[in-house]
């Protein structure tokens, strides 16, 4: 594997492009956070409990939520340009193209509340699955590298099986194949306010299993890139093998794994969109529903594509800064999803 | 008539002056050794001669022709170069390393190029390694292939950029032997090296470069026995002590 | 739905429908092949342009790469399917796949793969030491000759592991063409268990096709490993 790519997970973003991505992405995040807060159940109950004014409206259904940015100005511009296009005749095609971004903006603002609600699910699916995945991945990787013949082959088999089959098939397996959804709603936990729906829980299970295998691979490669002499030196000062791994190899290896881990984070933001196919109302599912309601497929998919791009680019840039901060001087490896 | 004439050459990297007012000339079949502390501009000077590095001002003549008026590829065909890190083409065999230039630059047929490559490999004592890849060869062997690669282009002048600095001590000898043979055969050589034994026995002229300027230049006996400048004596003394 | 039990009759159902599954495999393999070919044809030049190109072309290639790598594959597939004016060309014979869906999926998977392959190739080119280019120039080769005969042959070899990754990713992601109803392996599998009274076979069908995907990725990976070792530079670690 090439160990030379040190760029962000989606490629080199620099100069003007980085500024644009940072500013637009920052604005997107501000808007998202505000929208999430405005309709958050938990926050609503807190506000009610301590007697603050009823600013948080978690009771409003997603479909009934009002956009904050008015669509009218964009629509007006688009209409005006459309008028110009009609007036200039054949050359009007160019003007019509100019009008399109404004039509798109008008459409985007009207779909904003639904997409924001979906983005909330996209983000928590990703973050929770990455975290749980990491908890499984570390022992998997350590077992693979330092375990006995049986445990290391079991670890290998797990990662190979998961990485050798499509994520969508895994989602179907857990959702349609295993009665997990029924089990989850049977527990009754799901009745709590703000708790995810059972399909979302199944998605988190599937993503956790999937990303644990990929994360384990990054960590394994990183552990193996730690010089063998390090463990020998640890043993030489009297640490047990376990202590040596714990205190000497892992702190270095996990640092090496950070670039790969960043990549995995970005991958999971994108692949979390597949949860839509097991009925989870994530950002992509919301977009698909809007598409079939309005028949404006092209428009909604462009809009949702840009939203994903915003999430992905801001994450990649933020992770890059994190990497730069925690990097040990002079070392580091990076790999892509295999 | 000089084969190579360097005239008032200046070169700096940004604000960092590397070469200042460097002038010297060398005749055909001469061996010139440039010595000097690291960072003195020796390698830069060498690279200016085949235009891997471009000078800021001054002139360099090859065969009385200013080299900036010559096509750079044509110039490099006429001026060979041997690198400190060998820089053998990693994906090609020893023979392939030599034939690539012969075929692509000189337009030789495969048969002609192969024959010529084998001939030159034989001259550097590696006839039996023609089919080996660089990573299968020792450092000394790699550098000998590097020399054969430069030689095979029939250059008028070969530049040696610290050809033994990257080698383990026990491998230096085989490369120096090849270089001495070349010198005896009358190859024109401009060498940057710290090998004082080679400089003393093979060089016609030694140039001592320090801080981008030529401090002193003359035959080996003069620089080793009677240096005009104290700096020269100190530097050569240290190197000689170090290597012998 | 009854809790799934691995029933013999359900496995029998799968074997009875082996033709449906086989056709799905054919479509999946075909889609992988067309997408990878497109990805290779565009990705390698793009990687070279990102290293050696300048001006608006390099800028455009790099921007397109970020856009393609930053968007989920499912969004790309549906976007290409709905937004591009791909003519309705009917169905492919034998495999029964709508041509427009196949073209849209190929474009989405292929262009995305090109963006990743460009990165792989770019990284490989940049990993070739400057000395290799200098050595080539020092015997009088032009920059173009040096790139063609010295840099590219080494960079392509170093790209093989990355290309292997890409192969696996594309093969697995052909399943996302499910989103536009393309009759590849996963879509056909779903159609099988959606037949009336066949919902007990869900888990068996999914296990069966997962096994097929696994065998496909595994065998191809081993084959590529072999090719890689075959064409590796002897003694080299690249």
Short mmCIF file of N, CA and C in Angstrom, two decimals, chain C residues 4-93:
data_model
loop_
_atom_site.label_atom_id
_atom_site.label_comp_id
_atom_site.label_asym_id
_atom_site.label_seq_id
_atom_site.Cartn_x
_atom_site.Cartn_y
_atom_site.Cartn_z
N UNK C 4 -36.29 -15.96 11.14
CA UNK C 4 -35.71 -16.78 10.07
C UNK C 4 -35.07 -18.04 10.64
N UNK C 5 -35.34 -19.10 10.02
CA UNK C 5 -34.71 -20.37 10.37
C UNK C 5 -34.03 -20.88 9.11
N UNK C 6 -32.85 -21.40 9.27
CA UNK C 6 -32.16 -21.90 8.09
C UNK C 6 -32.78 -23.23 7.67
N UNK C 7 -33.74 -23.11 6.77
CA UNK C 7 -34.49 -24.29 6.39
C UNK C 7 -33.96 -24.90 5.11
N UNK C 8 -34.00 -26.22 5.07
CA UNK C 8 -33.54 -26.94 3.88
C UNK C 8 -34.36 -26.53 2.67
N UNK C 9 -35.67 -26.34 2.88
CA UNK C 9 -36.52 -26.01 1.74
C UNK C 9 -36.13 -24.66 1.13
N UNK C 10 -35.66 -23.73 2.00
CA UNK C 10 -35.26 -22.43 1.48
C UNK C 10 -33.99 -22.54 0.64
N UNK C 11 -33.08 -23.39 1.08
CA UNK C 11 -31.87 -23.61 0.26
C UNK C 11 -32.26 -24.25 -1.05
N UNK C 12 -33.22 -25.18 -0.99
CA UNK C 12 -33.71 -25.80 -2.22
C UNK C 12 -34.29 -24.75 -3.17
N UNK C 13 -34.99 -23.77 -2.59
CA UNK C 13 -35.56 -22.68 -3.38
C UNK C 13 -34.46 -21.91 -4.11
N UNK C 14 -33.36 -21.67 -3.39
CA UNK C 14 -32.25 -20.94 -4.02
C UNK C 14 -31.66 -21.75 -5.17
N UNK C 15 -31.45 -23.06 -4.92
CA UNK C 15 -30.86 -23.88 -5.99
C UNK C 15 -31.78 -23.96 -7.19
N UNK C 16 -33.09 -23.99 -6.91
CA UNK C 16 -34.05 -24.06 -8.02
C UNK C 16 -33.99 -22.80 -8.87
N UNK C 17 -33.56 -21.69 -8.25
CA UNK C 17 -33.50 -20.42 -8.97
C UNK C 17 -32.07 -20.03 -9.33
N UNK C 18 -31.25 -21.03 -9.52
CA UNK C 18 -29.83 -20.74 -9.76
C UNK C 18 -29.62 -19.87 -11.00
N UNK C 19 -30.54 -19.99 -11.96
CA UNK C 19 -30.36 -19.21 -13.19
C UNK C 19 -30.50 -17.72 -12.93
N UNK C 20 -31.49 -17.37 -12.10
CA UNK C 20 -31.68 -15.96 -11.74
C UNK C 20 -30.40 -15.41 -11.10
N UNK C 21 -29.87 -16.20 -10.17
CA UNK C 21 -28.67 -15.77 -9.46
C UNK C 21 -27.48 -15.69 -10.41
N UNK C 22 -27.37 -16.67 -11.28
CA UNK C 22 -26.26 -16.67 -12.24
C UNK C 22 -26.32 -15.44 -13.13
N UNK C 23 -27.53 -15.08 -13.57
CA UNK C 23 -27.65 -13.88 -14.40
C UNK C 23 -27.25 -12.64 -13.60
N UNK C 24 -27.62 -12.64 -12.33
CA UNK C 24 -27.21 -11.53 -11.47
C UNK C 24 -25.70 -11.42 -11.38
N UNK C 25 -25.06 -12.57 -11.25
CA UNK C 25 -23.59 -12.58 -11.19
C UNK C 25 -23.01 -12.01 -12.49
N UNK C 26 -23.59 -12.43 -13.62
CA UNK C 26 -23.10 -11.93 -14.91
C UNK C 26 -23.20 -10.42 -14.95
N UNK C 27 -24.36 -9.88 -14.54
CA UNK C 27 -24.54 -8.42 -14.59
C UNK C 27 -23.54 -7.74 -13.65
N UNK C 28 -23.38 -8.29 -12.44
CA UNK C 28 -22.44 -7.71 -11.47
C UNK C 28 -21.02 -7.69 -12.04
N UNK C 29 -20.61 -8.81 -12.61
CA UNK C 29 -19.26 -8.88 -13.17
C UNK C 29 -19.11 -7.91 -14.35
N UNK C 30 -20.14 -7.87 -15.18
CA UNK C 30 -20.12 -6.98 -16.35
C UNK C 30 -20.01 -5.52 -15.91
N UNK C 31 -20.82 -5.16 -14.93
CA UNK C 31 -20.83 -3.78 -14.45
C UNK C 31 -19.49 -3.42 -13.80
N UNK C 32 -18.92 -4.39 -13.07
CA UNK C 32 -17.60 -4.16 -12.48
C UNK C 32 -16.58 -3.92 -13.58
N UNK C 33 -16.65 -4.74 -14.62
CA UNK C 33 -15.67 -4.63 -15.70
C UNK C 33 -15.79 -3.30 -16.43
N UNK C 34 -17.02 -2.91 -16.80
CA UNK C 34 -17.16 -1.64 -17.54
C UNK C 34 -16.75 -0.46 -16.66
N UNK C 35 -17.14 -0.51 -15.38
CA UNK C 35 -16.82 0.62 -14.50
C UNK C 35 -15.32 0.75 -14.27
N UNK C 36 -14.67 -0.40 -14.04
CA UNK C 36 -13.22 -0.36 -13.80
C UNK C 36 -12.48 0.10 -15.05
N UNK C 37 -12.95 -0.35 -16.21
CA UNK C 37 -12.30 0.06 -17.45
C UNK C 37 -12.40 1.56 -17.62
N UNK C 38 -13.61 2.08 -17.42
CA UNK C 38 -13.80 3.53 -17.51
C UNK C 38 -12.92 4.24 -16.48
N UNK C 39 -12.90 3.68 -15.26
CA UNK C 39 -12.12 4.29 -14.19
C UNK C 39 -10.63 4.30 -14.52
N UNK C 40 -10.17 3.23 -15.12
CA UNK C 40 -8.75 3.12 -15.47
C UNK C 40 -8.43 4.09 -16.61
N UNK C 41 -9.31 4.09 -17.62
CA UNK C 41 -9.06 4.92 -18.81
C UNK C 41 -9.01 6.40 -18.46
N UNK C 42 -9.84 6.82 -17.49
CA UNK C 42 -9.84 8.24 -17.11
C UNK C 42 -8.92 8.50 -15.92
N UNK C 43 -8.80 7.51 -15.03
CA UNK C 43 -8.08 7.73 -13.78
C UNK C 43 -6.59 7.90 -13.98
N UNK C 44 -5.99 7.06 -14.81
CA UNK C 44 -4.54 7.15 -14.96
C UNK C 44 -4.10 8.45 -15.62
N UNK C 45 -4.75 8.86 -16.74
CA UNK C 45 -4.38 10.18 -17.27
C UNK C 45 -4.62 11.30 -16.25
N UNK C 46 -5.71 11.18 -15.49
CA UNK C 46 -6.00 12.24 -14.51
C UNK C 46 -4.90 12.32 -13.45
N UNK C 47 -4.43 11.15 -13.01
CA UNK C 47 -3.36 11.14 -12.02
C UNK C 47 -2.12 11.82 -12.58
N UNK C 48 -1.79 11.51 -13.84
CA UNK C 48 -0.62 12.12 -14.47
C UNK C 48 -0.82 13.62 -14.60
N UNK C 49 -2.04 14.03 -14.97
CA UNK C 49 -2.31 15.47 -15.12
C UNK C 49 -2.15 16.17 -13.77
N UNK C 50 -2.60 15.49 -12.69
CA UNK C 50 -2.49 16.14 -11.39
C UNK C 50 -1.03 16.35 -10.99
N UNK C 51 -0.15 15.45 -11.45
CA UNK C 51 1.27 15.61 -11.11
C UNK C 51 1.97 16.58 -12.06
N UNK C 52 1.79 16.35 -13.35
CA UNK C 52 2.59 17.10 -14.32
C UNK C 52 1.85 18.27 -14.96
N UNK C 53 0.52 18.24 -14.87
CA UNK C 53 -0.25 19.28 -15.55
C UNK C 53 -0.21 20.58 -14.78
N UNK C 54 -0.62 21.64 -15.45
CA UNK C 54 -0.77 22.91 -14.76
C UNK C 54 -1.94 23.65 -15.36
N UNK C 55 -2.27 24.78 -14.73
CA UNK C 55 -3.34 25.62 -15.28
C UNK C 55 -4.71 25.03 -15.05
N UNK C 56 -5.64 25.44 -15.90
CA UNK C 56 -7.06 25.12 -15.65
C UNK C 56 -7.33 23.64 -15.74
N UNK C 57 -6.58 22.92 -16.59
CA UNK C 57 -6.86 21.49 -16.76
C UNK C 57 -6.57 20.73 -15.45
N UNK C 58 -5.39 20.97 -14.88
CA UNK C 58 -5.04 20.31 -13.62
C UNK C 58 -6.01 20.70 -12.52
N UNK C 59 -6.38 21.98 -12.53
CA UNK C 59 -7.32 22.49 -11.53
C UNK C 59 -8.67 21.78 -11.67
N UNK C 60 -9.14 21.67 -12.91
CA UNK C 60 -10.44 21.03 -13.17
C UNK C 60 -10.41 19.57 -12.75
N UNK C 61 -9.32 18.87 -13.09
CA UNK C 61 -9.21 17.45 -12.75
C UNK C 61 -9.22 17.27 -11.23
N UNK C 62 -8.47 18.13 -10.55
CA UNK C 62 -8.39 17.97 -9.09
C UNK C 62 -9.74 18.30 -8.44
N UNK C 63 -10.44 19.31 -8.94
CA UNK C 63 -11.75 19.65 -8.38
C UNK C 63 -12.76 18.54 -8.63
N UNK C 64 -12.78 18.02 -9.86
CA UNK C 64 -13.70 16.93 -10.18
C UNK C 64 -13.43 15.74 -9.26
N UNK C 65 -12.15 15.50 -8.99
CA UNK C 65 -11.78 14.40 -8.11
C UNK C 65 -12.35 14.57 -6.71
N UNK C 66 -12.22 15.78 -6.17
CA UNK C 66 -12.74 16.02 -4.82
C UNK C 66 -14.26 15.84 -4.80
N UNK C 67 -14.94 16.37 -5.83
CA UNK C 67 -16.40 16.24 -5.88
C UNK C 67 -16.81 14.76 -5.93
N UNK C 68 -16.12 13.98 -6.77
CA UNK C 68 -16.51 12.57 -6.93
C UNK C 68 -16.18 11.76 -5.69
N UNK C 69 -15.07 12.09 -5.03
CA UNK C 69 -14.69 11.33 -3.84
C UNK C 69 -15.48 11.77 -2.62
N UNK C 70 -16.07 12.96 -2.68
CA UNK C 70 -16.76 13.47 -1.52
C UNK C 70 -18.26 13.19 -1.51
N UNK C 71 -18.76 12.55 -2.55
CA UNK C 71 -20.20 12.30 -2.67
C UNK C 71 -20.48 10.81 -2.53
N UNK C 72 -21.52 10.43 -1.79
CA UNK C 72 -21.82 8.99 -1.66
C UNK C 72 -22.13 8.37 -3.02
N UNK C 73 -21.74 7.12 -3.18
CA UNK C 73 -21.92 6.46 -4.47
C UNK C 73 -23.40 6.36 -4.82
N UNK C 74 -24.25 6.19 -3.82
CA UNK C 74 -25.68 6.05 -4.14
C UNK C 74 -26.23 7.35 -4.72
N UNK C 75 -25.74 8.49 -4.20
CA UNK C 75 -26.18 9.78 -4.74
C UNK C 75 -25.70 9.92 -6.18
N UNK C 76 -24.46 9.52 -6.43
CA UNK C 76 -23.93 9.60 -7.80
C UNK C 76 -24.77 8.74 -8.75
N UNK C 77 -25.10 7.55 -8.31
CA UNK C 77 -25.84 6.64 -9.19
C UNK C 77 -27.23 7.21 -9.52
N UNK C 78 -27.97 7.63 -8.49
CA UNK C 78 -29.32 8.14 -8.78
C UNK C 78 -29.24 9.45 -9.56
N UNK C 79 -28.25 10.27 -9.23
CA UNK C 79 -28.11 11.54 -9.94
C UNK C 79 -27.84 11.31 -11.43
N UNK C 80 -26.92 10.41 -11.71
CA UNK C 80 -26.62 10.13 -13.12
C UNK C 80 -27.82 9.50 -13.81
N UNK C 81 -28.56 8.71 -13.07
CA UNK C 81 -29.70 8.03 -13.66
C UNK C 81 -30.80 9.02 -14.00
N UNK C 82 -31.06 9.96 -13.09
CA UNK C 82 -32.17 10.89 -13.32
C UNK C 82 -31.76 12.13 -14.08
N UNK C 83 -30.52 12.58 -13.91
CA UNK C 83 -30.15 13.88 -14.46
C UNK C 83 -29.59 13.80 -15.87
N UNK C 84 -28.93 12.70 -16.20
CA UNK C 84 -28.30 12.65 -17.52
C UNK C 84 -29.31 12.25 -18.58
N UNK C 85 -29.25 12.89 -19.73
CA UNK C 85 -30.19 12.56 -20.80
C UNK C 85 -29.78 11.27 -21.52
N UNK C 86 -29.78 10.17 -20.78
CA UNK C 86 -29.42 8.90 -21.40
C UNK C 86 -30.65 8.36 -22.12
N UNK C 87 -30.55 8.11 -23.43
CA UNK C 87 -31.74 7.64 -24.15
C UNK C 87 -32.18 6.26 -23.63
N UNK C 88 -33.47 6.04 -23.67
CA UNK C 88 -34.00 4.72 -23.29
C UNK C 88 -33.71 3.75 -24.43
N UNK C 89 -32.81 2.86 -24.19
CA UNK C 89 -32.36 2.01 -25.28
C UNK C 89 -32.88 0.59 -25.15
N UNK C 90 -33.89 0.42 -24.30
CA UNK C 90 -34.42 -0.93 -24.14
C UNK C 90 -33.54 -1.76 -23.23
N UNK C 91 -33.59 -3.06 -23.41
CA UNK C 91 -32.88 -3.95 -22.50
C UNK C 91 -31.77 -4.70 -23.21
N UNK C 92 -30.73 -5.04 -22.42
CA UNK C 92 -29.69 -5.92 -22.95
C UNK C 92 -30.29 -7.31 -23.13
N UNK C 93 -29.96 -7.96 -24.23
CA UNK C 93 -30.46 -9.32 -24.40
C UNK C 93 -29.87 -10.26 -23.35
#
